[in-house]
C-alpha positions in Angstrom: -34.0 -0.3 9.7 -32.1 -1.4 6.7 -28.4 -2.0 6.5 -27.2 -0.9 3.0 -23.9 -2.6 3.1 -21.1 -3.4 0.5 -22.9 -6.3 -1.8 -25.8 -3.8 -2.0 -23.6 -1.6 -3.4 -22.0 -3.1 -5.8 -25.4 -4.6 -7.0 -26.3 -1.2 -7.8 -23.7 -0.3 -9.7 -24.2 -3.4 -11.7 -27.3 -2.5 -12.7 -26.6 0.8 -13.1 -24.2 -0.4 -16.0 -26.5 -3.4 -17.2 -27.3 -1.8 -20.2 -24.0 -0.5 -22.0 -22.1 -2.4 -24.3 -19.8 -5.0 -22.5 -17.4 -5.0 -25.6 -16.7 -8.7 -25.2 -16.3 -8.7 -21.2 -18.8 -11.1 -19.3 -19.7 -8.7 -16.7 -20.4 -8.0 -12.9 -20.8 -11.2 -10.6 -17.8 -13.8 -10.5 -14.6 -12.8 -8.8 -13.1 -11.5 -11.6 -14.3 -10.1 -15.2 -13.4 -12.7 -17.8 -12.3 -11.6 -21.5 -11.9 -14.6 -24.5 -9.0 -13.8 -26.2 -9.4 -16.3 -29.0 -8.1 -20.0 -29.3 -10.8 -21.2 -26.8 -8.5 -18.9 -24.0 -9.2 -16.1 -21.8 -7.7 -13.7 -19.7 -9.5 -12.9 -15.8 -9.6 -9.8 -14.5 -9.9 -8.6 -10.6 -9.3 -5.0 -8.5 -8.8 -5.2 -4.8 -8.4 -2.6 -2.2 -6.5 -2.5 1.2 -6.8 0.1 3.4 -4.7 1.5 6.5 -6.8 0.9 9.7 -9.3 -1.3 7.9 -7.4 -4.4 6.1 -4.3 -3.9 7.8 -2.9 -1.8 10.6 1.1 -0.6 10.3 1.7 -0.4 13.9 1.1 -4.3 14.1 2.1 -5.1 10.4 5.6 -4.9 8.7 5.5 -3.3 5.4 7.4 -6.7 4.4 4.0 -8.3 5.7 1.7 -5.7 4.0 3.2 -5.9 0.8 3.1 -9.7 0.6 -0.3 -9.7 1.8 -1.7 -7.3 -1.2 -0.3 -9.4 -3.6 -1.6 -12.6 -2.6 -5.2 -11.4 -1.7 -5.6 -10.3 -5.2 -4.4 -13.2 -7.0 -6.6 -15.3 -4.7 -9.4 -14.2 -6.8 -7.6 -15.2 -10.0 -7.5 -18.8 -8.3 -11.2 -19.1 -7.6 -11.9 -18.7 -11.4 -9.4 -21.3 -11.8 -7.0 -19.5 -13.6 -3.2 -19.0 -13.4 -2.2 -15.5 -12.2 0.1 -13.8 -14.9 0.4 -10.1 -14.1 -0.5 -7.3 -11.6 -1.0 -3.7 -12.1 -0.1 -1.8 -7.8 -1.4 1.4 -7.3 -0.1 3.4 -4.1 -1.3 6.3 -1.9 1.3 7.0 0.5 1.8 9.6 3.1 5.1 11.6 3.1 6.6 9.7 5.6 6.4 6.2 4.1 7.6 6.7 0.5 11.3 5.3 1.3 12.3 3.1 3.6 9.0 1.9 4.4 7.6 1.6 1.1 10.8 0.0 -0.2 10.4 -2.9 2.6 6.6 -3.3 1.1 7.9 -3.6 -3.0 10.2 -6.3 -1.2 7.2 -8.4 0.3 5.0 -7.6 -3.1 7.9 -9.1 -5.1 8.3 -11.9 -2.6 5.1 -13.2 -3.2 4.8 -12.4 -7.3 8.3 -14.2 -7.4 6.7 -17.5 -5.8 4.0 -17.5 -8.5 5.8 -16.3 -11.0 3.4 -13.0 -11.7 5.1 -9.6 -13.4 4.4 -6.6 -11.9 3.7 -4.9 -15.2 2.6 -1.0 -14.0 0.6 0.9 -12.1 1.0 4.9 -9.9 2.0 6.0 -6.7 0.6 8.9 -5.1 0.7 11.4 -2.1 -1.8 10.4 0.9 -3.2 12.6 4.0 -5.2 9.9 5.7 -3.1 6.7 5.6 -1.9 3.9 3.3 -4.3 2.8 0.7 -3.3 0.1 -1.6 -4.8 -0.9 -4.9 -4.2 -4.1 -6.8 -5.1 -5.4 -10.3 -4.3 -8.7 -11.0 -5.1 -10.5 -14.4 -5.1 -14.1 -15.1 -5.3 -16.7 -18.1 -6.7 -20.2 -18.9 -8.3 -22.4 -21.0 -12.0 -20.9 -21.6 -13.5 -24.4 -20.6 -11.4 -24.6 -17.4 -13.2 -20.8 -16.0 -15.4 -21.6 -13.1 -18.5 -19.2 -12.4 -20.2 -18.7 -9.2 -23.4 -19.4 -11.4 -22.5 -22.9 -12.2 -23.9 -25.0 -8.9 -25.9 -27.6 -9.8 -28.6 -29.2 -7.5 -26.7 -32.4 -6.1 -23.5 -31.2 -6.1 -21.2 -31.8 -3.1 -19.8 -28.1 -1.7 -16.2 -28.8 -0.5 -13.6 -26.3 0.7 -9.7 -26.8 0.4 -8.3 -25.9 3.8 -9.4 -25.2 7.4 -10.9 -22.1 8.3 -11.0 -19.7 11.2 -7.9 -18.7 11.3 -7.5 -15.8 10.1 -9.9 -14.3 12.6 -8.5 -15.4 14.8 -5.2 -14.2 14.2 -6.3 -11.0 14.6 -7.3 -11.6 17.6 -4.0 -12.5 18.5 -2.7 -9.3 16.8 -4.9 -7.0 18.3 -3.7 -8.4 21.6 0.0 -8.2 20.6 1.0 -11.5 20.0 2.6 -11.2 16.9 4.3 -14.6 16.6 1.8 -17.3 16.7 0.9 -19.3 14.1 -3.0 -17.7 13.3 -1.3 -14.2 13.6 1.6 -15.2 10.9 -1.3 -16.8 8.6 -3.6 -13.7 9.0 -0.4 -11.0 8.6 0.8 -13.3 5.4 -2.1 -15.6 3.9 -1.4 -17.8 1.3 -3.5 -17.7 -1.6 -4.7 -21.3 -3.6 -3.2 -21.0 -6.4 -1.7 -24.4 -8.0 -5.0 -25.5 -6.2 -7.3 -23.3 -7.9 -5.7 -23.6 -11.3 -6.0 -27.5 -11.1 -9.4 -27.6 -9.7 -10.3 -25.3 -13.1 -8.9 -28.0 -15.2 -11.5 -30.8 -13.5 -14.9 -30.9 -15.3 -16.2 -32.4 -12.6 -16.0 -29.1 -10.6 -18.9 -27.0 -11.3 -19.0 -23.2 -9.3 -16.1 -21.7 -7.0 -15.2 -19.2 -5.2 -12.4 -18.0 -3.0 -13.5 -17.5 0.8 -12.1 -13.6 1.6 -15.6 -12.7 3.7 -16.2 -16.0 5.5 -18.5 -18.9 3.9 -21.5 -17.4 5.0 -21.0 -14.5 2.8 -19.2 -16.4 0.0 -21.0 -19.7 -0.6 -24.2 -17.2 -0.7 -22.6 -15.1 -3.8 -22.6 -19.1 -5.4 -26.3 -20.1 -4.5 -27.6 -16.5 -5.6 -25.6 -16.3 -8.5 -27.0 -20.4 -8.9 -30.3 -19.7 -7.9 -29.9 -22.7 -5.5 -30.2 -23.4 -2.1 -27.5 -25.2 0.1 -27.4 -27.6 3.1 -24.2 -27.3 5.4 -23.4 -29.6 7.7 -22.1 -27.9 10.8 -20.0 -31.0 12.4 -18.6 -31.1 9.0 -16.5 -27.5 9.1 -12.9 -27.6 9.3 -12.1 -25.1 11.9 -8.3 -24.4 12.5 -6.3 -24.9 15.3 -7.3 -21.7 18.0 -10.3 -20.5 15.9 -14.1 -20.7 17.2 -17.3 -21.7 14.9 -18.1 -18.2 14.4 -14.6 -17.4 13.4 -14.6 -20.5 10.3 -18.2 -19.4 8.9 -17.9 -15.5 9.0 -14.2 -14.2 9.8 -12.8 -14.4 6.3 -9.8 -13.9 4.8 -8.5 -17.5 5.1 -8.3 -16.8 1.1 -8.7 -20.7 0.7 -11.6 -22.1 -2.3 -15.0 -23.3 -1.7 -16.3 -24.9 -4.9 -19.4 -27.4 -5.7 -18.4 -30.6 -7.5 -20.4 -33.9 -9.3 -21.7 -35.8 -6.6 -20.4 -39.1 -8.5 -16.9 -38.0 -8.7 -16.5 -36.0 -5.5 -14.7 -38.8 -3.7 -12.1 -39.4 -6.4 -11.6 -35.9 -6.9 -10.8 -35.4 -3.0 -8.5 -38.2 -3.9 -6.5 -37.0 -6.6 -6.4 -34.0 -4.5 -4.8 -35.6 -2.0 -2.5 -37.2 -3.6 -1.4 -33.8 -6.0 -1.0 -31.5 -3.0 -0.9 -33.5 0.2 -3.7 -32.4 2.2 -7.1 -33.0 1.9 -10.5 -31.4 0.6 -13.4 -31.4 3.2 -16.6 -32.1 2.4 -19.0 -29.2 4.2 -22.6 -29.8 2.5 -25.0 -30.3 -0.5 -26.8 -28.2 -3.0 -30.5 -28.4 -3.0 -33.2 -27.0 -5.0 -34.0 -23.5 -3.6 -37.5 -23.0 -1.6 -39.6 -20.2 -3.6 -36.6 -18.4 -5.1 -34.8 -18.4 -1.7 -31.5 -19.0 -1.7 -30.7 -19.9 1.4 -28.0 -21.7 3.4 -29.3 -24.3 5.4 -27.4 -25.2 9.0 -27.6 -29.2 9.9 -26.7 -29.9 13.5 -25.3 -33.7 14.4 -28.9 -34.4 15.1 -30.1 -33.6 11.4 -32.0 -30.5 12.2 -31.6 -28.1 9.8 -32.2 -24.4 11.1 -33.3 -22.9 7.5 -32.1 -19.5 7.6 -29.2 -17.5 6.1 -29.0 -14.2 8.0 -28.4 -15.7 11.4 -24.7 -15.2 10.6 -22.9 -12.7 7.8 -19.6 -12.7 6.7 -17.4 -10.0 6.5 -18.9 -6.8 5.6 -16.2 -3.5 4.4 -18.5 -1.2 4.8 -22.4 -0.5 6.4 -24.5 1.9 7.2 -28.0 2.1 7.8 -31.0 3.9 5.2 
C-alpha cells in the first residue's frame, strides 16, 4: 500500500497548474519562486507554515523561541537560492487566549531575528483560531540573476558538500520531549540559525552549481537536487558531519538543522572549502559525488568505509509533514 505523502502532493498541484501562464515566474520546484525584475536581478519568493503540535509545541517552546524560529526557517529558503533575504509578509491564527501577552513575546523573537538580518516585516493578517497556533510566513529575497542557484543545476562530477554538522536538531527534540530544555541540541532545535551570509556568498561563486537548504534531512533534500538534476549521487557515509549528541539516523533524516547542501566544480571544490574557511571560520564538509543516474533513477547511493555502496534511496526518508496511505 502506497504512502501519498507531502512531495506527492505538491507534485500534483504542480502539474495541475503546468499549463497556465506563469506571467514571468519560473515556477514549482526550487525552494522559492524566482521573478527577474530587470537589470540582470531578481526577487525569490518562498511560503512556509508552522503549526502548534506539529513544528512546535507551546508547552516546551517560549513564544520568544517560536517567534524567532518562524522567521529564520523561512528565510532559510531565501539562502539556499543564494539570495539575501529583504522582506517578510507573517500571517497569524491565534486562539483567544494568546493574542496579548503571548503573542507580544512572539513579535519580540520575530523582530529579533529580522533585526539580525536586516529583513522588514512589511504586512501580513492575524486571525482568530479554535485548534491552536498556526503560523504563516512569506519571505522574499533579491540577487543578481547569475548568482540564483536551482536544484536542477547538479552536474555529473560535482562534489556535494554541506556547511555545517547535522543531527542536531533531532536530537534536540529529543531532549525537549524529555524536558531538558537547556542543552545545547534543544537551544539549536528551539532557535535554529538559518545560512544566510553563507548562502548569499555561496550564490555569488560560479563554481557552485545546485543548492538547497536541509529542513527534511539530506535524504529528502539532496533527492529534490538529483530529481530535479536527473542525476544520481554517491554519499560517503564516514564522510557525514554528525553533531555532538545526534545519531546517524538523526544527520541523514531528522531535518531542520536549516544548514545548505550544494554541489560544486570538482576542480575548485578544495579552494572553495578554503575561502570558506577563511570568510566564516568553520568549515564545509565534503559528503559525496554526483554520478550519472542508472536508467532514469535518481538514486542516492550509501558508501560504507569498505567502498560498498548499498544502491538504494528509500532505505531512509527524511522528514515527511504529512502521510497517509491510498
Amino acid at each position: 500500500m502506497r504512502v501519498y505523502g507531502e512531495f506527492d502532493f505538491i507534485e500534483s498541484i504542480s502539474e495541475m497548474f503546468r499549463s497556465m501562464p506563469n506571467n514571468g515566474f519560473e515556477g514549482i520546484g526550487d525552494d522559492c519562486a524566482v521573478l527577474p525584475i530587470g537589470d540582470d536581478e531578481a526577487l525569490v519568493f518562498t511560503s512556509d507554515m508552522l503549526n502548534e503540535n506539529i513544528h512546535f509545541l507551546t508547552d516546551k517552546s517560549t513564544p520568544f523561541q517560536i517567534g524567532y524560529k518562524s522567521l529564520m526557517v523561512n528565510i532559510s529558503d531565501v539562502a539556499a537560492m543564494g539570495a539575501k533575504p529583504v522582506a517578510t509578509l507573517l500571517s497569524l491564527a491565534l486562539p483567544n487566549d494568546k493574542f496579548g501577552e503571548w503573542s507580544a513575546e512572539f513579535m519580540r523573537g520575530y523582530k529579533k531575528a529580522s533585526k539580525k538580518y536586516g529583513v522588514k516585516l512589511v504586512g501580513g493578517d492575524t486571525v482568530g483560531s479554535k485548534s491552536g497556533v498556526c503560523i504563516s510566513v512569506t519571505a522574499i529575497g533579491r540577487a543578481p540573476m547569475a548568482n540564483i542557484k536551482r536544484r536542477s543545476a547538479a552536474k555529473v562530477g560535482d562534489v556535494v558538500m554541506v556547511t555545517g554538522k547535522l543531527g542536531a536538531s533531532a536530537a534536540g527534540l529529543r531532549d525537549v520531549l524529555e524536558g531538558r530544555l537547556s542543552t545545547r541540541n534543544a537551544k539549536l532545535h528551539l532557535m535554529p540559525e538559518a545560512q544566510v551570509r553563507e548562502g548569499e556568498w555561496l550564490g555569488q561563486q560560479a563554481s557552485v552549481h545546485a543548492m538547497a537548504d536541509i529542513s527534511d534531512g539530506i535524504a529528502s533534500d539532496l533527492q529534490h537536487i538529483l530529481d530535479k538534476s536527473k542525476r544520481g549521487a554517491i554519499i560517503s557515509e564516514q564522510n557525514i558531519p554528525i553533531a555532538r549528541g545526534a545519531s546517524f539516523q538523526d544527520a541523514i533524516c531528522g531535518g531542520e538543522d536549516y544548514q545548505l547542501i550544494f554541489t560544486v566544480d570538482k576542480c575548485e571544490a578544495k579552494e572553495l572549502a578554503q575561502r570558506f574557511e577563511e570568510q566564516f571560520g568553520k568549515p564545509l564538509y565534503k559528503i559525496g559525488r554526483v554520478v550519472r543516474p542508472n536508467y532514469d533513477c535518481y538514486y542516492i547511493g550509501w558508501e560504507s568505509e569498505k567502498g560498498d555502496v548499498t544502491y538504494i534511496h528509500d532505505w531512509v526518508g527524511g522528514y515527511n509533514h504529512f502521510g497517509f496511505e491510498d
